[in-house]
Each structure stands twice: as structure tokens, then as C-alpha cells.
PDB file of C-alpha atoms in Angstrom:
ATOM      1  CA  MET Y   3       4.777  23.765  -3.637  1.00 70.00           C
ATOM      2  CA  LYS Y   4       8.436  23.378  -2.782  1.00 91.00           C
ATOM      3  CA  LYS Y   5      10.733  21.527  -5.181  1.00 89.00           C
ATOM      4  CA  ALA Y   6      11.120  18.556  -2.808  1.00 86.00           C
ATOM      5  CA  GLU Y   7       7.330  18.271  -2.415  1.00 91.00           C
ATOM      6  CA  ALA Y   8       6.853  18.506  -6.181  1.00 92.00           C
ATOM      7  CA  THR Y   9       9.488  15.805  -6.736  1.00 93.00           C
ATOM      8  CA  ARG Y  10       7.852  13.515  -4.168  1.00 95.00           C
ATOM      9  CA  LEU Y  11       4.414  13.984  -5.735  1.00 94.00           C
ATOM     10  CA  MET Y  12       5.828  13.355  -9.220  1.00 96.00           C
ATOM     11  CA  ILE Y  13       7.469  10.115  -8.005  1.00 97.00           C
ATOM     12  CA  LEU Y  14       4.164   8.985  -6.496  1.00 96.00           C
ATOM     13  CA  GLN Y  15       2.152   9.807  -9.612  1.00 95.00           C
ATOM     14  CA  LYS Y  16       4.578   8.203 -12.062  1.00 96.00           C
ATOM     15  CA  ALA Y  17       5.097   5.166  -9.830  1.00 96.00           C
ATOM     16  CA  PHE Y  18       1.330   4.753  -9.521  1.00 94.00           C
ATOM     17  CA  GLU Y  19       0.913   4.842 -13.305  1.00 94.00           C
ATOM     18  CA  LEU Y  20       3.719   2.298 -13.723  1.00 94.00           C
ATOM     19  CA  ILE Y  21       2.343   0.012 -11.003  1.00 94.00           C
ATOM     20  CA  TYR Y  22      -1.166   0.245 -12.489  1.00 93.00           C
ATOM     21  CA  VAL Y  23       0.206  -1.130 -15.766  1.00 92.00           C
ATOM     22  CA  LYS Y  24       2.836  -3.594 -14.508  1.00 93.00           C
ATOM     23  CA  GLY Y  25       1.707  -4.536 -11.008  1.00 92.00           C
ATOM     24  CA  TYR Y  26       3.299  -3.671  -7.684  1.00 93.00           C
ATOM     25  CA  GLN Y  27       5.546  -6.686  -7.189  1.00 91.00           C
ATOM     26  CA  THR Y  28       6.924  -6.650 -10.723  1.00 93.00           C
ATOM     27  CA  THR Y  29       7.688  -2.932 -10.642  1.00 95.00           C
ATOM     28  CA  SER Y  30      11.165  -2.376  -9.230  1.00 96.00           C
ATOM     29  CA  ILE Y  31      12.615   0.740  -7.683  1.00 96.00           C
ATOM     30  CA  ASP Y  32      14.939   0.863 -10.705  1.00 96.00           C
ATOM     31  CA  ASP Y  33      11.854   0.917 -12.986  1.00 96.00           C
ATOM     32  CA  ILE Y  34      10.454   3.814 -10.968  1.00 96.00           C
ATOM     33  CA  ILE Y  35      13.767   5.686 -11.064  1.00 96.00           C
ATOM     34  CA  ALA Y  36      14.027   5.186 -14.836  1.00 96.00           C
ATOM     35  CA  THR Y  37      10.466   6.400 -15.366  1.00 95.00           C
ATOM     36  CA  THR Y  38      10.723   9.405 -13.052  1.00 94.00           C
ATOM     37  CA  LYS Y  39      14.318  10.245 -14.026  1.00 94.00           C
ATOM     38  CA  VAL Y  40      15.219  10.968 -10.403  1.00 94.00           C
ATOM     39  CA  THR Y  41      18.386   9.702  -8.822  1.00 93.00           C
ATOM     40  CA  LYS Y  42      18.378   6.746  -6.476  1.00 94.00           C
ATOM     41  CA  GLY Y  43      19.374   9.164  -3.730  1.00 94.00           C
ATOM     42  CA  ALA Y  44      16.367  11.363  -4.490  1.00 93.00           C
ATOM     43  CA  PHE Y  45      14.051   8.354  -4.369  1.00 95.00           C
ATOM     44  CA  TYR Y  46      15.435   7.227  -1.015  1.00 95.00           C
ATOM     45  CA  TYR Y  47      15.337  10.764   0.317  1.00 95.00           C
ATOM     46  CA  HIS Y  48      11.543  10.649  -0.052  1.00 96.00           C
ATOM     47  CA  PHE Y  49      10.909   6.961   0.676  1.00 97.00           C
ATOM     48  CA  LYS Y  50      12.933   4.582   2.848  1.00 96.00           C
ATOM     49  CA  THR Y  51      11.484   1.544   1.056  1.00 95.00           C
ATOM     50  CA  LYS Y  52       9.306   0.619  -1.883  1.00 95.00           C
ATOM     51  CA  ASP Y  53       6.557  -0.361   0.579  1.00 94.00           C
ATOM     52  CA  GLU Y  54       6.669   3.091   2.185  1.00 96.00           C
ATOM     53  CA  MET Y  55       6.147   4.536  -1.284  1.00 96.00           C
ATOM     54  CA  GLY Y  56       3.330   2.034  -1.952  1.00 94.00           C
ATOM     55  CA  LEU Y  57       1.511   3.105   1.209  1.00 94.00           C
ATOM     56  CA  ALA Y  58       1.956   6.750   0.200  1.00 96.00           C
ATOM     57  CA  ILE Y  59       0.388   5.908  -3.184  1.00 95.00           C
ATOM     58  CA  ILE Y  60      -2.633   4.406  -1.413  1.00 93.00           C
ATOM     59  CA  ASN Y  61      -2.998   7.294   1.042  1.00 93.00           C
ATOM     60  CA  GLU Y  62      -2.054  10.226  -1.179  1.00 94.00           C
ATOM     61  CA  ILE Y  63      -3.145   9.134  -4.656  1.00 93.00           C
ATOM     62  CA  LEU Y  64      -5.809   6.421  -4.340  1.00 89.00           C
ATOM     63  CA  LYS Y  65      -7.732   7.889  -1.385  1.00 91.00           C
ATOM     64  CA  PRO Y  66      -8.264  11.336  -2.956  1.00 92.00           C
ATOM     65  CA  THR Y  67      -9.147   9.662  -6.269  1.00 88.00           C
ATOM     66  CA  LEU Y  68     -11.638   7.413  -4.494  1.00 86.00           C
ATOM     67  CA  THR Y  69     -13.229  10.422  -2.837  1.00 89.00           C
ATOM     68  CA  ASN Y  70     -13.490  12.358  -6.114  1.00 90.00           C
ATOM     69  CA  SER Y  71     -14.546   9.508  -8.379  1.00 91.00           C
ATOM     70  CA  PHE Y  72     -16.294   6.962  -6.132  1.00 92.00           C
ATOM     71  CA  ILE Y  73     -17.795   8.906  -3.207  1.00 93.00           C
ATOM     72  CA  GLU Y  74     -18.633  12.481  -4.219  1.00 92.00           C
ATOM     73  CA  PRO Y  75     -20.848  11.415  -7.170  1.00 92.00           C
ATOM     74  CA  LEU Y  76     -23.044   9.505  -4.710  1.00 93.00           C
ATOM     75  CA  GLN Y  77     -23.565  12.654  -2.675  1.00 89.00           C
ATOM     76  CA  THR Y  78     -24.687  14.928  -5.496  1.00 84.00           C
ATOM     77  CA  GLU Y  79     -27.622  13.091  -7.124  1.00 85.00           C
ATOM     78  CA  GLU Y  80     -31.088  13.226  -5.585  1.00 85.00           C
ATOM     79  CA  ASN Y  81     -32.138   9.689  -6.546  1.00 94.00           C
ATOM     80  CA  PRO Y  82     -29.830   7.214  -4.751  1.00 96.00           C
ATOM     81  CA  LEU Y  83     -30.485   4.327  -7.158  1.00 97.00           C
ATOM     82  CA  GLU Y  84     -29.676   6.540 -10.151  1.00 96.00           C
ATOM     83  CA  ALA Y  85     -26.598   7.776  -8.297  1.00 96.00           C
ATOM     84  CA  ILE Y  86     -25.295   4.215  -7.826  1.00 97.00           C
ATOM     85  CA  TYR Y  87     -26.061   3.221 -11.416  1.00 98.00           C
ATOM     86  CA  ASN Y  88     -24.544   6.414 -12.851  1.00 97.00           C
ATOM     87  CA  LEU Y  89     -21.445   5.936 -10.701  1.00 96.00           C
ATOM     88  CA  MET Y  90     -20.910   2.409 -12.049  1.00 97.00           C
ATOM     89  CA  ASP Y  91     -21.631   3.512 -15.626  1.00 97.00           C
ATOM     90  CA  ASN Y  92     -19.115   6.344 -15.294  1.00 95.00           C
ATOM     91  CA  LEU Y  93     -16.424   4.170 -13.689  1.00 95.00           C
ATOM     92  CA  LEU Y  94     -16.801   1.391 -16.247  1.00 96.00           C
ATOM     93  CA  MET Y  95     -17.687   3.154 -19.469  1.00 96.00           C
ATOM     94  CA  LYS Y  96     -16.670   6.812 -19.273  1.00 94.00           C
ATOM     95  CA  ASN Y  97     -13.728   7.192 -16.912  1.00 89.00           C
ATOM     96  CA  GLU Y  98     -10.691   7.750 -19.125  1.00 85.00           C
ATOM     97  CA  PHE Y  99      -8.109   6.862 -16.501  1.00 85.00           C
ATOM     98  CA  LEU Y 100      -9.462   3.435 -15.515  1.00 87.00           C
ATOM     99  CA  LYS Y 101      -8.372   1.203 -18.383  1.00 89.00           C
ATOM    100  CA  VAL Y 102     -10.196  -2.057 -19.040  1.00 91.00           C
ATOM    101  CA  GLU Y 103      -6.939  -3.948 -19.616  1.00 91.00           C
ATOM    102  CA  TYR Y 104      -5.516  -2.970 -16.210  1.00 90.00           C
ATOM    103  CA  GLY Y 105      -8.610  -3.382 -14.011  1.00 87.00           C
ATOM    104  CA  CYS Y 106      -9.241  -1.443 -10.815  1.00 86.00           C
ATOM    105  CA  PRO Y 107      -6.098  -0.058  -9.133  1.00 86.00           C
ATOM    106  CA  ALA Y 108      -7.439  -0.565  -5.603  1.00 84.00           C
ATOM    107  CA  SER Y 109      -8.532  -4.100  -6.423  1.00 85.00           C
ATOM    108  CA  ASN Y 110      -5.160  -4.843  -7.999  1.00 84.00           C
ATOM    109  CA  PHE Y 111      -3.326  -3.633  -4.897  1.00 81.00           C
ATOM    110  CA  THR Y 112      -5.709  -5.629  -2.704  1.00 84.00           C
ATOM    111  CA  GLN Y 113      -5.180  -8.869  -4.595  1.00 82.00           C
ATOM    112  CA  GLU Y 114      -1.453  -8.415  -4.939  1.00 82.00           C
ATOM    113  CA  MET Y 115      -0.399  -7.028  -1.575  1.00 80.00           C
ATOM    114  CA  THR Y 116      -2.836  -7.662   1.286  1.00 74.00           C
ATOM    115  CA  PRO Y 117      -1.813 -11.304   1.783  1.00 77.00           C
ATOM    116  CA  TRP Y 118       1.821 -10.213   2.305  1.00 79.00           C
ATOM    117  CA  ASN Y 119       1.696  -6.808   3.954  1.00 82.00           C
ATOM    118  CA  SER Y 120      -0.510  -5.935   6.933  1.00 89.00           C
ATOM    119  CA  GLU Y 121       0.025  -2.187   6.460  1.00 90.00           C
ATOM    120  CA  PHE Y 122      -1.251  -2.388   2.897  1.00 86.00           C
ATOM    121  CA  ASN Y 123      -4.160  -4.470   4.156  1.00 88.00           C
ATOM    122  CA  LYS Y 124      -5.035  -1.830   6.744  1.00 91.00           C
ATOM    123  CA  ALA Y 125      -4.752   1.103   4.301  1.00 89.00           C
ATOM    124  CA  LEU Y 126      -6.765  -0.665   1.591  1.00 88.00           C
ATOM    125  CA  ASN Y 127      -9.380  -1.770   4.105  1.00 90.00           C
ATOM    126  CA  GLU Y 128      -9.794   1.866   5.199  1.00 91.00           C
ATOM    127  CA  LEU Y 129     -10.237   2.823   1.555  1.00 89.00           C
ATOM    128  CA  THR Y 130     -12.855   0.109   1.068  1.00 91.00           C
ATOM    129  CA  GLN Y 131     -14.673   1.078   4.261  1.00 95.00           C
ATOM    130  CA  GLU Y 132     -14.968   4.673   3.037  1.00 94.00           C
ATOM    131  CA  TRP Y 133     -16.632   3.484  -0.162  1.00 94.00           C
ATOM    132  CA  THR Y 134     -18.810   1.020   1.771  1.00 96.00           C
ATOM    133  CA  LYS Y 135     -19.995   3.805   4.068  1.00 96.00           C
ATOM    134  CA  ALA Y 136     -20.754   6.105   1.123  1.00 96.00           C
ATOM    135  CA  ILE Y 137     -22.871   3.527  -0.712  1.00 97.00           C
ATOM    136  CA  THR Y 138     -24.644   2.407   2.475  1.00 97.00           C
ATOM    137  CA  THR Y 139     -25.414   6.026   3.393  1.00 96.00           C
ATOM    138  CA  THR Y 140     -26.765   6.612  -0.129  1.00 97.00           C
ATOM    139  CA  ILE Y 141     -29.089   3.607   0.175  1.00 97.00           C
ATOM    140  CA  GLU Y 142     -30.262   4.659   3.645  1.00 96.00           C
ATOM    141  CA  ARG Y 143     -30.993   8.123   2.259  1.00 95.00           C
ATOM    142  CA  GLY Y 144     -33.159   6.473  -0.398  1.00 96.00           C
ATOM    143  CA  LYS Y 145     -35.026   4.495   2.233  1.00 96.00           C
ATOM    144  CA  LYS Y 146     -35.753   7.718   4.134  1.00 95.00           C
ATOM    145  CA  ASN Y 147     -36.903   9.680   1.075  1.00 94.00           C
ATOM    146  CA  GLY Y 148     -39.041   6.810  -0.257  1.00 95.00           C
ATOM    147  CA  THR Y 149     -37.087   6.007  -3.425  1.00 95.00           C
ATOM    148  CA  ILE Y 150     -35.950   2.668  -1.939  1.00 97.00           C
ATOM    149  CA  ARG Y 151     -38.147   0.177  -0.095  1.00 97.00           C
ATOM    150  CA  LYS Y 152     -37.864   0.275   3.700  1.00 97.00           C
ATOM    151  CA  ASP Y 153     -37.152  -3.484   3.933  1.00 98.00           C
ATOM    152  CA  VAL Y 154     -33.965  -3.248   1.831  1.00 98.00           C
ATOM    153  CA  ASN Y 155     -30.806  -4.126   3.763  1.00 98.00           C
ATOM    154  CA  ALA Y 156     -28.410  -1.306   2.843  1.00 98.00           C
ATOM    155  CA  LYS Y 157     -25.269  -3.152   3.915  1.00 97.00           C
ATOM    156  CA  GLN Y 158     -26.123  -6.243   1.855  1.00 98.00           C
ATOM    157  CA  VAL Y 159     -26.897  -4.143  -1.222  1.00 98.00           C
ATOM    158  CA  THR Y 160     -23.604  -2.305  -0.764  1.00 98.00           C
ATOM    159  CA  ILE Y 161     -21.595  -5.517  -0.591  1.00 97.00           C
ATOM    160  CA  PHE Y 162     -23.422  -6.863  -3.667  1.00 97.00           C
ATOM    161  CA  VAL Y 163     -22.801  -3.688  -5.690  1.00 97.00           C
ATOM    162  CA  MET Y 164     -19.136  -3.415  -4.685  1.00 96.00           C
ATOM    163  CA  SER Y 165     -18.478  -7.110  -5.306  1.00 95.00           C
ATOM    164  CA  GLY Y 166     -20.072  -6.808  -8.705  1.00 96.00           C
ATOM    165  CA  TYR Y 167     -17.890  -3.820  -9.564  1.00 96.00           C
ATOM    166  CA  TRP Y 168     -14.640  -5.486  -8.538  1.00 93.00           C
ATOM    167  CA  GLY Y 169     -15.632  -8.734 -10.195  1.00 94.00           C
ATOM    168  CA  ILE Y 170     -16.588  -7.146 -13.505  1.00 96.00           C
ATOM    169  CA  ARG Y 171     -13.395  -5.081 -13.483  1.00 94.00           C
ATOM    170  CA  ASN Y 172     -11.419  -8.322 -13.246  1.00 92.00           C
ATOM    171  CA  LEU Y 173     -13.484 -10.007 -15.944  1.00 94.00           C
ATOM    172  CA  GLY Y 174     -13.023  -6.982 -18.210  1.00 95.00           C
ATOM    173  CA  LYS Y 175      -9.288  -7.166 -17.541  1.00 93.00           C
ATOM    174  CA  LEU Y 176      -9.207 -10.849 -18.507  1.00 93.00           C
ATOM    175  CA  GLU Y 177     -11.204 -10.318 -21.685  1.00 94.00           C
ATOM    176  CA  ASN Y 178      -9.639  -6.907 -22.416  1.00 94.00           C
ATOM    177  CA  SER Y 179     -13.075  -5.728 -23.453  1.00 94.00           C
ATOM    178  CA  LYS Y 180     -15.789  -3.427 -22.159  1.00 95.00           C
ATOM    179  CA  LYS Y 181     -18.463  -5.720 -23.639  1.00 95.00           C
ATOM    180  CA  VAL Y 182     -18.811  -7.503 -20.292  1.00 96.00           C
ATOM    181  CA  TYR Y 183     -19.391  -4.137 -18.641  1.00 97.00           C
ATOM    182  CA  VAL Y 184     -22.497  -3.599 -20.768  1.00 97.00           C
ATOM    183  CA  SER Y 185     -24.043  -6.894 -19.587  1.00 96.00           C
ATOM    184  CA  TYR Y 186     -23.177  -6.054 -15.987  1.00 97.00           C
ATOM    185  CA  LEU Y 187     -24.721  -2.586 -16.232  1.00 98.00           C
ATOM    186  CA  LYS Y 188     -27.939  -3.972 -17.727  1.00 98.00           C
ATOM    187  CA  GLN Y 189     -28.328  -6.473 -14.888  1.00 97.00           C
ATOM    188  CA  LEU Y 190     -27.322  -3.872 -12.294  1.00 98.00           C
ATOM    189  CA  LYS Y 191     -30.109  -1.600 -13.552  1.00 98.00           C
ATOM    190  CA  ILE Y 192     -32.647  -4.429 -13.214  1.00 98.00           C
ATOM    191  CA  TYR Y 193     -31.382  -5.202  -9.704  1.00 98.00           C
ATOM    192  CA  LEU Y 194     -31.479  -1.568  -8.577  1.00 98.00           C
ATOM    193  CA  ASP Y 195     -34.979  -1.133  -9.999  1.00 97.00           C
ATOM    194  CA  SER Y 196     -36.104  -4.110  -7.885  1.00 98.00           C
ATOM    195  CA  LEU Y 197     -35.219  -2.108  -4.769  1.00 97.00           C
ATOM    196  CA  LYS Y 198     -37.900   0.516  -5.450  1.00 96.00           C
TER     197      LYS Y 198
END
């Protein structure tokens, strides 16, 4: 990796970490420069605006993370219902990067930026659609292999599961506690078992 590419990636990673903690709108370019220790010129060499950098974070940091952490686990387990439950358990209870006090990075970006920026809205919607497709495909696979009832509406289940995840992430953030995650996971297990 060339020095310029390494610098750009470092800016994106450090800016993402800072934005995850502080929020996008309250994180200034000066905050990012101070954290990354690059010059203002170096920042603007890589990104014309803060929003350009924000979109790069979504496309180059969040999308690969979503694929690795949210989509690939659904593709590796044989039992689709166990795959969905294990995914949620991992994301809520075991994932060391996703901190309870900061919520879900994609959800945070969605709440903070989509009302004001159509490009963010488009990029985040693409991200959400990828996850929607992965969960829906997992449920359809279960219907085909007999682990999920044939009458189950895969799209509705997907929306329910995703909404529950984003909602419980926000509740955990408010309470700064994983205790609410435990209640969610217990009820999610009961719900998923009802789909058999």
C-alpha cells in the first residue's frame, strides 16, 4: 500500500472511531486532524469535504464490516434460525467493537444524517438493503430445507428482526447496559422458534 493510500485509510479509520463516539455532526474536521495528526492540507488532499469523507467511511469501512460481521455469519450456519439468533447474540453480547454506550454505527449515521444528506441516505439504504437481502435469503433457505414453515413471510420476519436489532441497540445506548440485550435475545429466541 502506498503512503498516500495508507494515510487515507488511517484518516478514515480514526475518523470513524471518533464519529462513532462523538457523532458525525459534532465531530469537526479539526477534531479529525487532531486525532489523526495529519495536516489540514493532507486531509483536504484526500477529501474535498467532511461529507465526502463520511461517504467514504460508509462505503469503505461500514460496508466491509457489515459484510464480515452481519452477512457472512448468516451464510455459514446450516440452520437459518440458529444463524439469525447467533448473529444477534454475537453482535449484541460478544462483538468487542460495538460498544453498548455508542449504539450501532450504521443506525447512528442513519438517524443523524439521512434527513439532511441524500447521498448519505442512498449509501446507508444500500447498506441496509444488503443486510435485508442476506436475512431474507437465509429465511427462504430455511423454508426450502424445512427448518422454517412454508407460510412464513421472509420479508416481514427480516424487517421485524432488523427493527428489533436497531431498536435494542438504541435502548442499550440509552441505558448504557447490556441487560436489555438479554431480554431481547430471550424473546427473539421464542419468536424464531415459533417459525419452525
